[in-house]
PDB file of C-alpha atoms in Angstrom:
ATOM      1  CA  MET A   1       0.000   0.000   0.000  1.00 37.00           C
ATOM      2  CA  SER A   2       1.415   3.366  -0.957  1.00 44.00           C
ATOM      3  CA  ALA A   3       1.603   5.953   1.817  1.00 54.00           C
ATOM      4  CA  SER A   4      -1.122   8.586   1.663  1.00 89.00           C
ATOM      5  CA  LEU A   5       1.076  11.090   3.478  1.00 97.00           C
ATOM      6  CA  ASP A   6       4.770  11.827   3.208  1.00 98.00           C
ATOM      7  CA  VAL A   7       5.291  13.110   6.766  1.00 98.00           C
ATOM      8  CA  VAL A   8       3.301  13.267   9.992  1.00 98.00           C
ATOM      9  CA  THR A   9       4.103  15.180  13.145  1.00 98.00           C
ATOM     10  CA  PHE A  10       2.482  15.636  16.567  1.00 96.00           C
ATOM     11  CA  GLY A  11       2.851  18.775  18.657  1.00 96.00           C
ATOM     12  CA  GLU A  12       1.508  21.971  20.135  1.00 96.00           C
ATOM     13  CA  ALA A  13       0.829  24.958  17.921  1.00 96.00           C
ATOM     14  CA  MET A  14       0.582  28.326  19.644  1.00 96.00           C
ATOM     15  CA  MET A  15      -0.483  31.751  18.585  1.00 96.00           C
ATOM     16  CA  MET A  16       2.506  34.078  18.813  1.00 94.00           C
ATOM     17  CA  LEU A  17       2.498  37.819  19.364  1.00 95.00           C
ATOM     18  CA  VAL A  18       5.793  39.376  18.197  1.00 91.00           C
ATOM     19  CA  ALA A  19       6.719  42.881  19.373  1.00 92.00           C
ATOM     20  CA  ASP A  20       7.052  45.387  16.540  1.00 88.00           C
ATOM     21  CA  ARG A  21      10.151  47.037  18.037  1.00 89.00           C
ATOM     22  CA  PRO A  22      13.164  46.080  20.185  1.00 89.00           C
ATOM     23  CA  GLY A  23      13.164  46.556  23.928  1.00 88.00           C
ATOM     24  CA  PRO A  24      11.631  45.019  27.054  1.00 89.00           C
ATOM     25  CA  LEU A  25       8.320  43.285  26.432  1.00 90.00           C
ATOM     26  CA  GLU A  26       6.558  45.445  29.004  1.00 91.00           C
ATOM     27  CA  LEU A  27       7.349  48.547  26.941  1.00 90.00           C
ATOM     28  CA  SER A  28       6.047  47.102  23.665  1.00 91.00           C
ATOM     29  CA  GLU A  29       2.602  48.332  22.660  1.00 92.00           C
ATOM     30  CA  ALA A  30       2.094  46.820  19.197  1.00 95.00           C
ATOM     31  CA  PHE A  31       2.495  43.193  18.165  1.00 95.00           C
ATOM     32  CA  HIS A  32       2.321  41.095  15.001  1.00 91.00           C
ATOM     33  CA  LYS A  33       0.293  37.873  15.129  1.00 93.00           C
ATOM     34  CA  ARG A  34       2.098  34.733  13.944  1.00 92.00           C
ATOM     35  CA  THR A  35       2.025  30.951  14.360  1.00 94.00           C
ATOM     36  CA  ALA A  36       4.533  29.123  16.577  1.00 93.00           C
ATOM     37  CA  GLY A  37       5.439  25.556  17.432  1.00 94.00           C
ATOM     38  CA  ALA A  38       8.497  23.478  16.561  1.00 94.00           C
ATOM     39  CA  GLU A  39       6.553  20.658  14.928  1.00 96.00           C
ATOM     40  CA  THR A  40       4.197  22.940  13.012  1.00 96.00           C
ATOM     41  CA  ASN A  41       7.121  25.044  11.773  1.00 95.00           C
ATOM     42  CA  VAL A  42       8.544  21.900  10.186  1.00 97.00           C
ATOM     43  CA  ALA A  43       5.127  20.842   8.881  1.00 98.00           C
ATOM     44  CA  ILE A  44       4.682  24.226   7.172  1.00 97.00           C
ATOM     45  CA  GLY A  45       8.169  24.120   5.687  1.00 97.00           C
ATOM     46  CA  LEU A  46       7.712  20.631   4.247  1.00 98.00           C
ATOM     47  CA  ALA A  47       4.243  21.455   2.891  1.00 98.00           C
ATOM     48  CA  ARG A  48       5.625  24.509   1.076  1.00 97.00           C
ATOM     49  CA  LEU A  49       8.082  22.220  -0.670  1.00 97.00           C
ATOM     50  CA  GLY A  50       5.224  20.099  -1.979  1.00 96.00           C
ATOM     51  CA  LEU A  51       5.229  17.217   0.496  1.00 98.00           C
ATOM     52  CA  LYS A  52       1.953  15.795   1.803  1.00 98.00           C
ATOM     53  CA  VAL A  53       2.066  16.557   5.528  1.00 98.00           C
ATOM     54  CA  GLY A  54      -0.266  15.625   8.385  1.00 98.00           C
ATOM     55  CA  TRP A  55      -0.305  17.291  11.800  1.00 98.00           C
ATOM     56  CA  ALA A  56      -2.086  15.939  14.886  1.00 97.00           C
ATOM     57  CA  SER A  57      -2.804  17.963  18.011  1.00 97.00           C
ATOM     58  CA  ARG A  58      -5.429  19.448  20.283  1.00 97.00           C
ATOM     59  CA  LEU A  59      -6.585  23.067  20.365  1.00 97.00           C
ATOM     60  CA  GLY A  60      -9.267  25.007  22.183  1.00 97.00           C
ATOM     61  CA  ALA A  61     -12.319  26.288  20.324  1.00 96.00           C
ATOM     62  CA  ASP A  62     -11.278  29.933  20.663  1.00 95.00           C
ATOM     63  CA  SER A  63     -10.185  32.560  18.152  1.00 96.00           C
ATOM     64  CA  MET A  64      -6.554  31.535  18.555  1.00 97.00           C
ATOM     65  CA  ALA A  65      -7.446  27.952  17.592  1.00 97.00           C
ATOM     66  CA  ARG A  66      -9.344  29.150  14.533  1.00 97.00           C
ATOM     67  CA  TYR A  67      -6.397  31.337  13.513  1.00 97.00           C
ATOM     68  CA  LEU A  68      -3.928  28.446  13.843  1.00 97.00           C
ATOM     69  CA  LEU A  69      -6.155  25.946  12.066  1.00 97.00           C
ATOM     70  CA  ASN A  70      -6.775  28.351   9.191  1.00 97.00           C
ATOM     71  CA  ALA A  71      -3.035  28.978   8.876  1.00 96.00           C
ATOM     72  CA  MET A  72      -2.151  25.275   8.811  1.00 97.00           C
ATOM     73  CA  GLN A  73      -4.932  24.350   6.401  1.00 97.00           C
ATOM     74  CA  GLY A  74      -3.924  27.304   4.244  1.00 97.00           C
ATOM     75  CA  GLU A  75      -0.493  25.693   3.871  1.00 97.00           C
ATOM     76  CA  GLY A  76      -2.137  22.490   2.633  1.00 97.00           C
ATOM     77  CA  ILE A  77      -1.510  20.501   5.820  1.00 97.00           C
ATOM     78  CA  ASP A  78      -3.847  17.621   6.702  1.00 97.00           C
ATOM     79  CA  CYS A  79      -5.448  18.744   9.986  1.00 97.00           C
ATOM     80  CA  SER A  80      -8.060  15.970  10.125  1.00 96.00           C
ATOM     81  CA  HIS A  81      -6.575  14.746  13.402  1.00 96.00           C
ATOM     82  CA  VAL A  82      -6.575  18.089  15.200  1.00 97.00           C
ATOM     83  CA  VAL A  83      -9.247  18.118  17.908  1.00 96.00           C
ATOM     84  CA  CYS A  84     -10.813  21.470  18.890  1.00 96.00           C
ATOM     85  CA  ASP A  85     -12.117  21.124  22.450  1.00 95.00           C
ATOM     86  CA  PRO A  86     -14.428  23.923  23.707  1.00 96.00           C
ATOM     87  CA  ALA A  87     -13.590  22.982  27.303  1.00 96.00           C
ATOM     88  CA  GLN A  88      -9.884  23.715  26.789  1.00 95.00           C
ATOM     89  CA  ARG A  89      -7.767  26.680  25.756  1.00 95.00           C
ATOM     90  CA  THR A  90      -5.130  27.226  23.120  1.00 97.00           C
ATOM     91  CA  GLY A  91      -1.582  28.097  24.179  1.00 95.00           C
ATOM     92  CA  PHE A  92       0.076  31.322  23.132  1.00 95.00           C
ATOM     93  CA  LEU A  93       3.361  33.153  23.573  1.00 94.00           C
ATOM     94  CA  ILE A  94       4.724  36.677  23.461  1.00 94.00           C
ATOM     95  CA  LYS A  95       8.093  37.276  21.799  1.00 91.00           C
ATOM     96  CA  GLY A  96      10.286  40.363  21.959  1.00 91.00           C
ATOM     97  CA  ARG A  97      12.628  41.861  19.390  1.00 87.00           C
ATOM     98  CA  VAL A  98      16.416  42.099  19.580  1.00 84.00           C
ATOM     99  CA  THR A  99      18.968  43.764  17.313  1.00 80.00           C
ATOM    100  CA  ASP A 100      22.197  42.039  18.338  1.00 79.00           C
ATOM    101  CA  GLY A 101      21.526  38.577  16.934  1.00 74.00           C
ATOM    102  CA  SER A 102      20.891  37.053  20.364  1.00 79.00           C
ATOM    103  CA  ASP A 103      17.853  34.923  21.232  1.00 81.00           C
ATOM    104  CA  PRO A 104      14.787  37.146  21.754  1.00 83.00           C
ATOM    105  CA  PRO A 105      12.934  37.188  25.083  1.00 86.00           C
ATOM    106  CA  ILE A 106       9.915  34.862  25.108  1.00 89.00           C
ATOM    107  CA  GLU A 107       7.041  34.459  27.568  1.00 91.00           C
ATOM    108  CA  TYR A 108       5.019  31.255  27.223  1.00 91.00           C
ATOM    109  CA  HIS A 109       1.373  30.925  28.246  1.00 92.00           C
ATOM    110  CA  ARG A 110       0.874  27.232  27.573  1.00 90.00           C
ATOM    111  CA  LYS A 111       0.535  25.455  30.926  1.00 89.00           C
ATOM    112  CA  GLY A 112      -2.609  23.310  30.956  1.00 91.00           C
ATOM    113  CA  SER A 113      -3.304  23.997  27.279  1.00 94.00           C
ATOM    114  CA  ALA A 114      -5.440  21.717  25.122  1.00 96.00           C
ATOM    115  CA  ALA A 115      -2.355  20.209  23.464  1.00 96.00           C
ATOM    116  CA  SER A 116      -0.986  19.092  26.830  1.00 95.00           C
ATOM    117  CA  LEU A 117      -3.978  16.717  27.123  1.00 95.00           C
ATOM    118  CA  LEU A 118      -3.066  14.743  24.013  1.00 95.00           C
ATOM    119  CA  GLY A 119      -2.128  11.225  25.065  1.00 95.00           C
ATOM    120  CA  PRO A 120      -1.316   7.821  23.590  1.00 96.00           C
ATOM    121  CA  ASP A 121      -5.008   6.919  23.260  1.00 94.00           C
ATOM    122  CA  ASP A 122      -5.464   9.798  20.815  1.00 94.00           C
ATOM    123  CA  ILE A 123      -3.139   8.236  18.237  1.00 96.00           C
ATOM    124  CA  ASP A 124      -4.900   6.949  15.123  1.00 97.00           C
ATOM    125  CA  THR A 125      -2.528   4.166  14.125  1.00 97.00           C
ATOM    126  CA  PRO A 126      -3.742   3.661  10.512  1.00 96.00           C
ATOM    127  CA  TRP A 127      -3.505   7.405   9.843  1.00 97.00           C
ATOM    128  CA  LEU A 128      -0.073   7.638  11.444  1.00 97.00           C
ATOM    129  CA  THR A 129       1.399   4.665   9.620  1.00 96.00           C
ATOM    130  CA  SER A 130      -0.099   5.769   6.295  1.00 96.00           C
ATOM    131  CA  ALA A 131       2.828   8.223   6.228  1.00 97.00           C
ATOM    132  CA  ARG A 132       6.312   7.197   5.193  1.00 96.00           C
ATOM    133  CA  HIS A 133       8.055   9.427   7.736  1.00 98.00           C
ATOM    134  CA  LEU A 134       7.543  10.798  11.265  1.00 98.00           C
ATOM    135  CA  HIS A 135       9.201  13.986  12.456  1.00 98.00           C
ATOM    136  CA  ALA A 136       9.389  14.294  16.243  1.00 98.00           C
ATOM    137  CA  THR A 137      10.938  16.883  18.550  1.00 98.00           C
ATOM    138  CA  GLY A 138      11.733  17.141  22.235  1.00 97.00           C
ATOM    139  CA  VAL A 139       9.153  19.888  22.792  1.00 96.00           C
ATOM    140  CA  PHE A 140       5.865  17.956  22.694  1.00 96.00           C
ATOM    141  CA  PRO A 141       7.050  15.136  25.017  1.00 97.00           C
ATOM    142  CA  ALA A 142       8.331  17.748  27.491  1.00 96.00           C
ATOM    143  CA  LEU A 143       4.839  19.085  28.275  1.00 95.00           C
ATOM    144  CA  ASN A 144       3.931  16.292  30.729  1.00 95.00           C
ATOM    145  CA  ALA A 145       3.933  12.514  31.244  1.00 95.00           C
ATOM    146  CA  ASN A 146       0.853  12.185  29.022  1.00 95.00           C
ATOM    147  CA  THR A 147       2.444  13.820  25.994  1.00 96.00           C
ATOM    148  CA  TYR A 148       5.715  11.981  26.589  1.00 97.00           C
ATOM    149  CA  ALA A 149       3.827   8.686  26.441  1.00 98.00           C
ATOM    150  CA  ALA A 150       2.115   9.837  23.236  1.00 97.00           C
ATOM    151  CA  ALA A 151       5.424  10.795  21.638  1.00 97.00           C
ATOM    152  CA  GLU A 152       6.969   7.495  22.699  1.00 97.00           C
ATOM    153  CA  ARG A 153       4.034   5.597  21.208  1.00 97.00           C
ATOM    154  CA  THR A 154       4.248   7.371  17.837  1.00 98.00           C
ATOM    155  CA  LEU A 155       7.923   6.460  17.543  1.00 98.00           C
ATOM    156  CA  GLN A 156       7.261   2.838  18.498  1.00 98.00           C
ATOM    157  CA  LEU A 157       4.425   2.491  15.980  1.00 98.00           C
ATOM    158  CA  MET A 158       6.372   4.024  13.113  1.00 98.00           C
ATOM    159  CA  ARG A 159       9.468   2.008  13.916  1.00 97.00           C
ATOM    160  CA  ALA A 160       7.403  -1.199  13.963  1.00 97.00           C
ATOM    161  CA  ALA A 161       5.860  -0.228  10.613  1.00 97.00           C
ATOM    162  CA  GLY A 162       9.298   0.194   9.070  1.00 97.00           C
ATOM    163  CA  ARG A 163       8.924   3.940   8.481  1.00 98.00           C
ATOM    164  CA  THR A 164      11.743   6.459   8.879  1.00 98.00           C
ATOM    165  CA  ILE A 165      11.860   8.796  11.883  1.00 98.00           C
ATOM    166  CA  SER A 166      13.680  12.089  12.385  1.00 98.00           C
ATOM    167  CA  PHE A 167      14.198  13.570  15.837  1.00 98.00           C
ATOM    168  CA  ASP A 168      15.247  17.093  16.823  1.00 98.00           C
ATOM    169  CA  PRO A 169      16.013  17.359  20.578  1.00 96.00           C
ATOM    170  CA  ASN A 170      14.803  20.986  20.579  1.00 95.00           C
ATOM    171  CA  LEU A 171      15.483  21.340  24.306  1.00 94.00           C
ATOM    172  CA  ARG A 172      13.078  23.312  26.487  1.00 92.00           C
ATOM    173  CA  PRO A 173      14.615  22.970  29.990  1.00 93.00           C
ATOM    174  CA  THR A 174      11.847  24.992  31.682  1.00 90.00           C
ATOM    175  CA  LEU A 175       9.275  22.370  30.655  1.00 92.00           C
ATOM    176  CA  TRP A 176      11.091  19.484  32.329  1.00 95.00           C
ATOM    177  CA  PRO A 177      11.135  18.726  36.076  1.00 94.00           C
ATOM    178  CA  SER A 178      14.955  18.462  36.016  1.00 96.00           C
ATOM    179  CA  THR A 179      17.938  18.431  33.671  1.00 96.00           C
ATOM    180  CA  GLU A 180      18.475  14.762  34.503  1.00 97.00           C
ATOM    181  CA  ARG A 181      14.937  13.824  33.525  1.00 97.00           C
ATOM    182  CA  MET A 182      15.265  15.859  30.321  1.00 98.00           C
ATOM    183  CA  ARG A 183      18.538  14.158  29.407  1.00 98.00           C
ATOM    184  CA  GLU A 184      17.148  10.702  30.102  1.00 98.00           C
ATOM    185  CA  GLY A 185      13.836  11.325  28.323  1.00 98.00           C
ATOM    186  CA  ILE A 186      15.286  12.984  25.236  1.00 98.00           C
ATOM    187  CA  ASN A 187      17.992  10.376  24.724  1.00 98.00           C
ATOM    188  CA  ALA A 188      15.493   7.529  25.100  1.00 98.00           C
ATOM    189  CA  LEU A 189      13.401   9.041  22.288  1.00 98.00           C
ATOM    190  CA  ALA A 190      16.455   9.744  20.142  1.00 98.00           C
ATOM    191  CA  ALA A 191      17.401   6.071  20.413  1.00 98.00           C
ATOM    192  CA  GLN A 192      14.215   5.227  18.456  1.00 98.00           C
ATOM    193  CA  ALA A 193      15.018   7.574  15.551  1.00 98.00           C
ATOM    194  CA  ASP A 194      16.835   7.038  12.260  1.00 98.00           C
ATOM    195  CA  TRP A 195      17.971  10.644  11.810  1.00 98.00           C
ATOM    196  CA  VAL A 196      18.945  12.713  14.875  1.00 98.00           C
ATOM    197  CA  LEU A 197      19.520  16.477  14.566  1.00 98.00           C
ATOM    198  CA  PRO A 198      21.093  17.918  17.753  1.00 97.00           C
ATOM    199  CA  GLY A 199      22.673  21.329  18.138  1.00 96.00           C
ATOM    200  CA  VAL A 200      26.210  21.538  19.483  1.00 95.00           C
ATOM    201  CA  GLU A 201      25.008  23.259  22.693  1.00 95.00           C
ATOM    202  CA  GLU A 202      22.345  20.592  23.125  1.00 96.00           C
ATOM    203  CA  GLY A 203      25.060  17.945  22.881  1.00 96.00           C
ATOM    204  CA  LYS A 204      26.853  19.529  25.834  1.00 96.00           C
ATOM    205  CA  ILE A 205      23.699  19.128  27.948  1.00 97.00           C
ATOM    206  CA  LEU A 206      22.623  15.727  26.647  1.00 97.00           C
ATOM    207  CA  MET A 207      25.911  13.839  26.563  1.00 97.00           C
ATOM    208  CA  GLY A 208      28.507  16.103  28.148  1.00 96.00           C
ATOM    209  CA  SER A 209      30.522  17.322  25.162  1.00 96.00           C
ATOM    210  CA  ASP A 210      30.408  20.154  22.650  1.00 95.00           C
ATOM    211  CA  ASP A 211      32.637  18.248  20.225  1.00 97.00           C
ATOM    212  CA  PRO A 212      30.520  17.556  17.096  1.00 97.00           C
ATOM    213  CA  VAL A 213      32.375  14.307  16.410  1.00 98.00           C
ATOM    214  CA  ALA A 214      31.694  13.013  19.938  1.00 98.00           C
ATOM    215  CA  ILE A 215      28.040  14.122  19.831  1.00 98.00           C
ATOM    216  CA  ALA A 216      27.468  12.365  16.514  1.00 98.00           C
ATOM    217  CA  ARG A 217      29.192   9.210  17.705  1.00 98.00           C
ATOM    218  CA  PHE A 218      27.062   9.158  20.871  1.00 98.00           C
ATOM    219  CA  TYR A 219      23.790   9.084  18.899  1.00 98.00           C
ATOM    220  CA  ARG A 220      25.177   6.744  16.251  1.00 98.00           C
ATOM    221  CA  ASP A 221      26.024   4.347  19.073  1.00 97.00           C
ATOM    222  CA  LEU A 222      22.406   4.632  20.261  1.00 97.00           C
ATOM    223  CA  GLY A 223      21.314   3.389  16.843  1.00 97.00           C
ATOM    224  CA  ALA A 224      20.862   6.414  14.580  1.00 98.00           C
ATOM    225  CA  LYS A 225      21.672   5.852  10.910  1.00 98.00           C
ATOM    226  CA  LEU A 226      22.429   9.554  10.489  1.00 98.00           C
ATOM    227  CA  VAL A 227      23.353  12.288  12.969  1.00 98.00           C
ATOM    228  CA  VAL A 228      23.657  15.897  11.855  1.00 98.00           C
ATOM    229  CA  VAL A 229      25.109  18.251  14.475  1.00 98.00           C
ATOM    230  CA  LYS A 230      24.118  21.891  13.934  1.00 97.00           C
ATOM    231  CA  LEU A 231      26.996  24.321  14.409  1.00 95.00           C
ATOM    232  CA  GLY A 232      25.122  27.617  13.937  1.00 91.00           C
ATOM    233  CA  PRO A 233      26.917  29.969  11.505  1.00 91.00           C
ATOM    234  CA  ASP A 234      29.625  27.334  11.001  1.00 94.00           C
ATOM    235  CA  GLY A 235      27.231  24.943   9.250  1.00 96.00           C
ATOM    236  CA  ALA A 236      26.919  21.324  10.331  1.00 97.00           C
ATOM    237  CA  TYR A 237      28.836  18.087  10.878  1.00 98.00           C
ATOM    238  CA  TYR A 238      27.353  14.755   9.862  1.00 98.00           C
ATOM    239  CA  ASP A 239      28.019  11.089  10.564  1.00 98.00           C
ATOM    240  CA  SER A 240      26.048   8.547   8.557  1.00 97.00           C
ATOM    241  CA  ASP A 241      25.741   4.889   7.591  1.00 95.00           C
ATOM    242  CA  SER A 242      25.689   5.738   3.904  1.00 91.00           C
ATOM    243  CA  THR A 243      28.244   8.514   3.479  1.00 92.00           C
ATOM    244  CA  GLY A 244      30.546   8.444   6.481  1.00 95.00           C
ATOM    245  CA  THR A 245      31.443  11.747   8.099  1.00 97.00           C
ATOM    246  CA  GLY A 246      31.822  15.287   6.820  1.00 97.00           C
ATOM    247  CA  HIS A 247      31.317  19.003   7.370  1.00 97.00           C
ATOM    248  CA  VAL A 248      29.090  21.374   5.408  1.00 97.00           C
ATOM    249  CA  ALA A 249      29.811  25.096   5.661  1.00 95.00           C
ATOM    250  CA  GLY A 250      27.141  27.540   6.734  1.00 93.00           C
ATOM    251  CA  PHE A 251      25.685  30.212   4.449  1.00 92.00           C
ATOM    252  CA  PRO A 252      26.697  33.813   5.212  1.00 89.00           C
ATOM    253  CA  VAL A 253      23.991  36.023   6.707  1.00 88.00           C
ATOM    254  CA  ALA A 254      24.144  39.817   6.459  1.00 84.00           C
ATOM    255  CA  GLN A 255      21.987  40.442   9.541  1.00 84.00           C
ATOM    256  CA  VAL A 256      20.405  38.117  12.085  1.00 82.00           C
ATOM    257  CA  ILE A 257      16.849  39.299  12.763  1.00 75.00           C
ATOM    258  CA  ASP A 258      15.425  36.394  14.781  1.00 73.00           C
ATOM    259  CA  THR A 259      17.174  33.130  15.717  1.00 76.00           C
ATOM    260  CA  VAL A 260      13.966  31.286  16.650  1.00 75.00           C
ATOM    261  CA  GLY A 261      12.948  28.768  14.008  1.00 80.00           C
ATOM    262  CA  ALA A 262      16.417  28.285  12.502  1.00 89.00           C
ATOM    263  CA  GLY A 263      16.672  24.697  13.739  1.00 93.00           C
ATOM    264  CA  ASP A 264      13.203  23.908  12.403  1.00 94.00           C
ATOM    265  CA  GLY A 265      14.202  25.331   9.027  1.00 94.00           C
ATOM    266  CA  PHE A 266      17.319  23.189   9.102  1.00 95.00           C
ATOM    267  CA  ALA A 267      15.175  20.102   9.752  1.00 97.00           C
ATOM    268  CA  VAL A 268      12.924  21.002   6.801  1.00 97.00           C
ATOM    269  CA  GLY A 269      15.938  21.060   4.500  1.00 97.00           C
ATOM    270  CA  VAL A 270      17.450  17.791   5.681  1.00 98.00           C
ATOM    271  CA  ILE A 271      14.171  15.841   5.789  1.00 98.00           C
ATOM    272  CA  SER A 272      12.842  17.071   2.439  1.00 98.00           C
ATOM    273  CA  ALA A 273      16.105  16.253   0.661  1.00 98.00           C
ATOM    274  CA  LEU A 274      16.482  12.792   2.198  1.00 98.00           C
ATOM    275  CA  LEU A 275      12.866  11.882   1.402  1.00 98.00           C
ATOM    276  CA  ALA A 276      13.539  12.972  -2.190  1.00 97.00           C
ATOM    277  CA  GLY A 277      16.456  10.536  -2.358  1.00 97.00           C
ATOM    278  CA  ARG A 278      19.237  13.142  -2.184  1.00 96.00           C
ATOM    279  CA  GLY A 279      22.589  12.272  -0.624  1.00 96.00           C
ATOM    280  CA  VAL A 280      23.519  13.286   2.925  1.00 97.00           C
ATOM    281  CA  PRO A 281      25.888  16.163   1.992  1.00 97.00           C
ATOM    282  CA  GLU A 282      23.209  17.648  -0.303  1.00 97.00           C
ATOM    283  CA  ALA A 283      20.584  17.288   2.405  1.00 97.00           C
ATOM    284  CA  VAL A 284      22.757  18.986   5.012  1.00 97.00           C
ATOM    285  CA  LYS A 285      23.579  21.800   2.583  1.00 97.00           C
ATOM    286  CA  ARG A 286      19.861  22.374   1.982  1.00 97.00           C
ATOM    287  CA  GLY A 287      19.310  22.398   5.746  1.00 97.00           C
ATOM    288  CA  CYS A 288      22.023  25.023   6.238  1.00 96.00           C
ATOM    289  CA  TRP A 289      20.555  27.197   3.481  1.00 96.00           C
ATOM    290  CA  ILE A 290      17.020  27.147   4.881  1.00 95.00           C
ATOM    291  CA  GLY A 291      18.325  27.690   8.429  1.00 94.00           C
ATOM    292  CA  ALA A 292      20.205  30.780   7.219  1.00 93.00           C
ATOM    293  CA  ARG A 293      17.028  32.108   5.575  1.00 91.00           C
ATOM    294  CA  ALA A 294      15.067  31.558   8.788  1.00 89.00           C
ATOM    295  CA  VAL A 295      17.246  33.828  10.951  1.00 87.00           C
ATOM    296  CA  GLN A 296      16.788  36.768   8.583  1.00 85.00           C
ATOM    297  CA  VAL A 297      13.037  37.210   9.154  1.00 81.00           C
ATOM    298  CA  LEU A 298      10.834  38.181  12.075  1.00 70.00           C
ATOM    299  CA  GLY A 299       8.570  35.140  12.440  1.00 72.00           C
ATOM    300  CA  ASP A 300       9.294  31.411  12.658  1.00 79.00           C
ATOM    301  CA  THR A 301       8.028  30.469   9.188  1.00 86.00           C
ATOM    302  CA  GLU A 302       8.397  33.517   6.906  1.00 84.00           C
ATOM    303  CA  GLY A 303      11.850  32.374   5.792  1.00 87.00           C
ATOM    304  CA  LEU A 304      10.736  28.879   4.803  1.00 92.00           C
ATOM    305  CA  PRO A 305      11.006  28.654   1.000  1.00 93.00           C
ATOM    306  CA  THR A 306       8.613  27.463  -1.652  1.00 91.00           C
ATOM    307  CA  ARG A 307       9.594  24.713  -4.069  1.00 94.00           C
ATOM    308  CA  ALA A 308      10.246  27.373  -6.745  1.00 94.00           C
ATOM    309  CA  GLU A 309      12.588  29.312  -4.433  1.00 93.00           C
ATOM    310  CA  LEU A 310      14.441  26.114  -3.552  1.00 93.00           C
ATOM    311  CA  GLU A 311      14.910  25.227  -7.215  1.00 93.00           C
ATOM    312  CA  ALA A 312      15.992  28.798  -8.053  1.00 93.00           C
ATOM    313  CA  ALA A 313      18.748  28.425  -5.452  1.00 89.00           C
ATOM    314  CA  GLY A 314      19.880  25.179  -7.091  1.00 91.00           C
ATOM    315  CA  LEU A 315      19.104  23.116  -4.000  1.00 91.00           C
TER     316      LEU A 315
END
C-alpha cells in the first residue's frame, strides 16, 4: 500500500504575538500575530516544498485555535486529526525583538493547554502509519507525562511499521522537572530515531561534550543511521551509515533578525532532501541554506522557501 502522506508530526501549535520594536516586552505596545510551534514550523516548511504533511494535536475552540487551524490548512496541511475542544484553551506566547543577533525574550502561556492533554489513546494508528516518515521533537514530550507517552508511542508504531523517523532534541529545559529527567527522556526518544539532529550546545547538555564528532558518535552508538550536528553559523557536521562523516559550511547572513525557528528550518531542508532521495551532503547543505534564511526574518516560518525558491537556489 502506498503511503497517503509523506510526513506526519504531533505537537503543540501556539499563537505568537511578536513585538514590533526592540526593547523590554513590558514597553512594547504593538504586536504582530504569527504561528509558533516546533513541529508545526517543520510541517509548514515541508508542505511549502510540496510534500503531503499531516499534523495531529489538540486546540481550544477559541479565536486563537481558529487562527492556527486556518493557517495550517492554508499551507495544505492535513489537519483531520486536530481536535478542537471547547472545554480547553489554546496556548500562546509573546516574543520580543532584539537587534544584536541574540535569542529574543519569550514568555510562554501554555501550561494546561489543550495540546498538553493529548495522550497515547489519541493516536490513530492507521492514519499515522499511512505516512512514510515521522518527524518528532523534544518539545511535545516535554509538556507532561501524558504527551511523553504519546510521543513514545508514535515512535514505536512508526518504527514497527518500518517507516523512517527524524528527531530534533529541541530542548526546552523549563518544561522538564529536572535536567536529569530531560537528558534521560530525550535520549530515550532519540534512540528510536533514524535521523537525529542535535545542536552543538544541546550535545553539551545531553551527553557532556560540545565536540561535534563526539556528539554524533554518541547518537550513532544509540542506533541512529544519520546524525547531523548543527553548528550555527559554522554549518553542520554529519556522521552517517551511507556517506561516512563530513562538514558542510554555513551560508553567510548579512543580519540576524530572529534566531527562533532556525533549527526547524534546518530540519525542513534535511528531511525534504532525504525523502527525495538526495545524498547526505546535499541534504545537510539544503538544511544550512534554509536555516540561514530563517534567521533573517521576524517570524518562525516567513523564511521557509517554496519549491520554486528552492529550485531557483539550485538546491
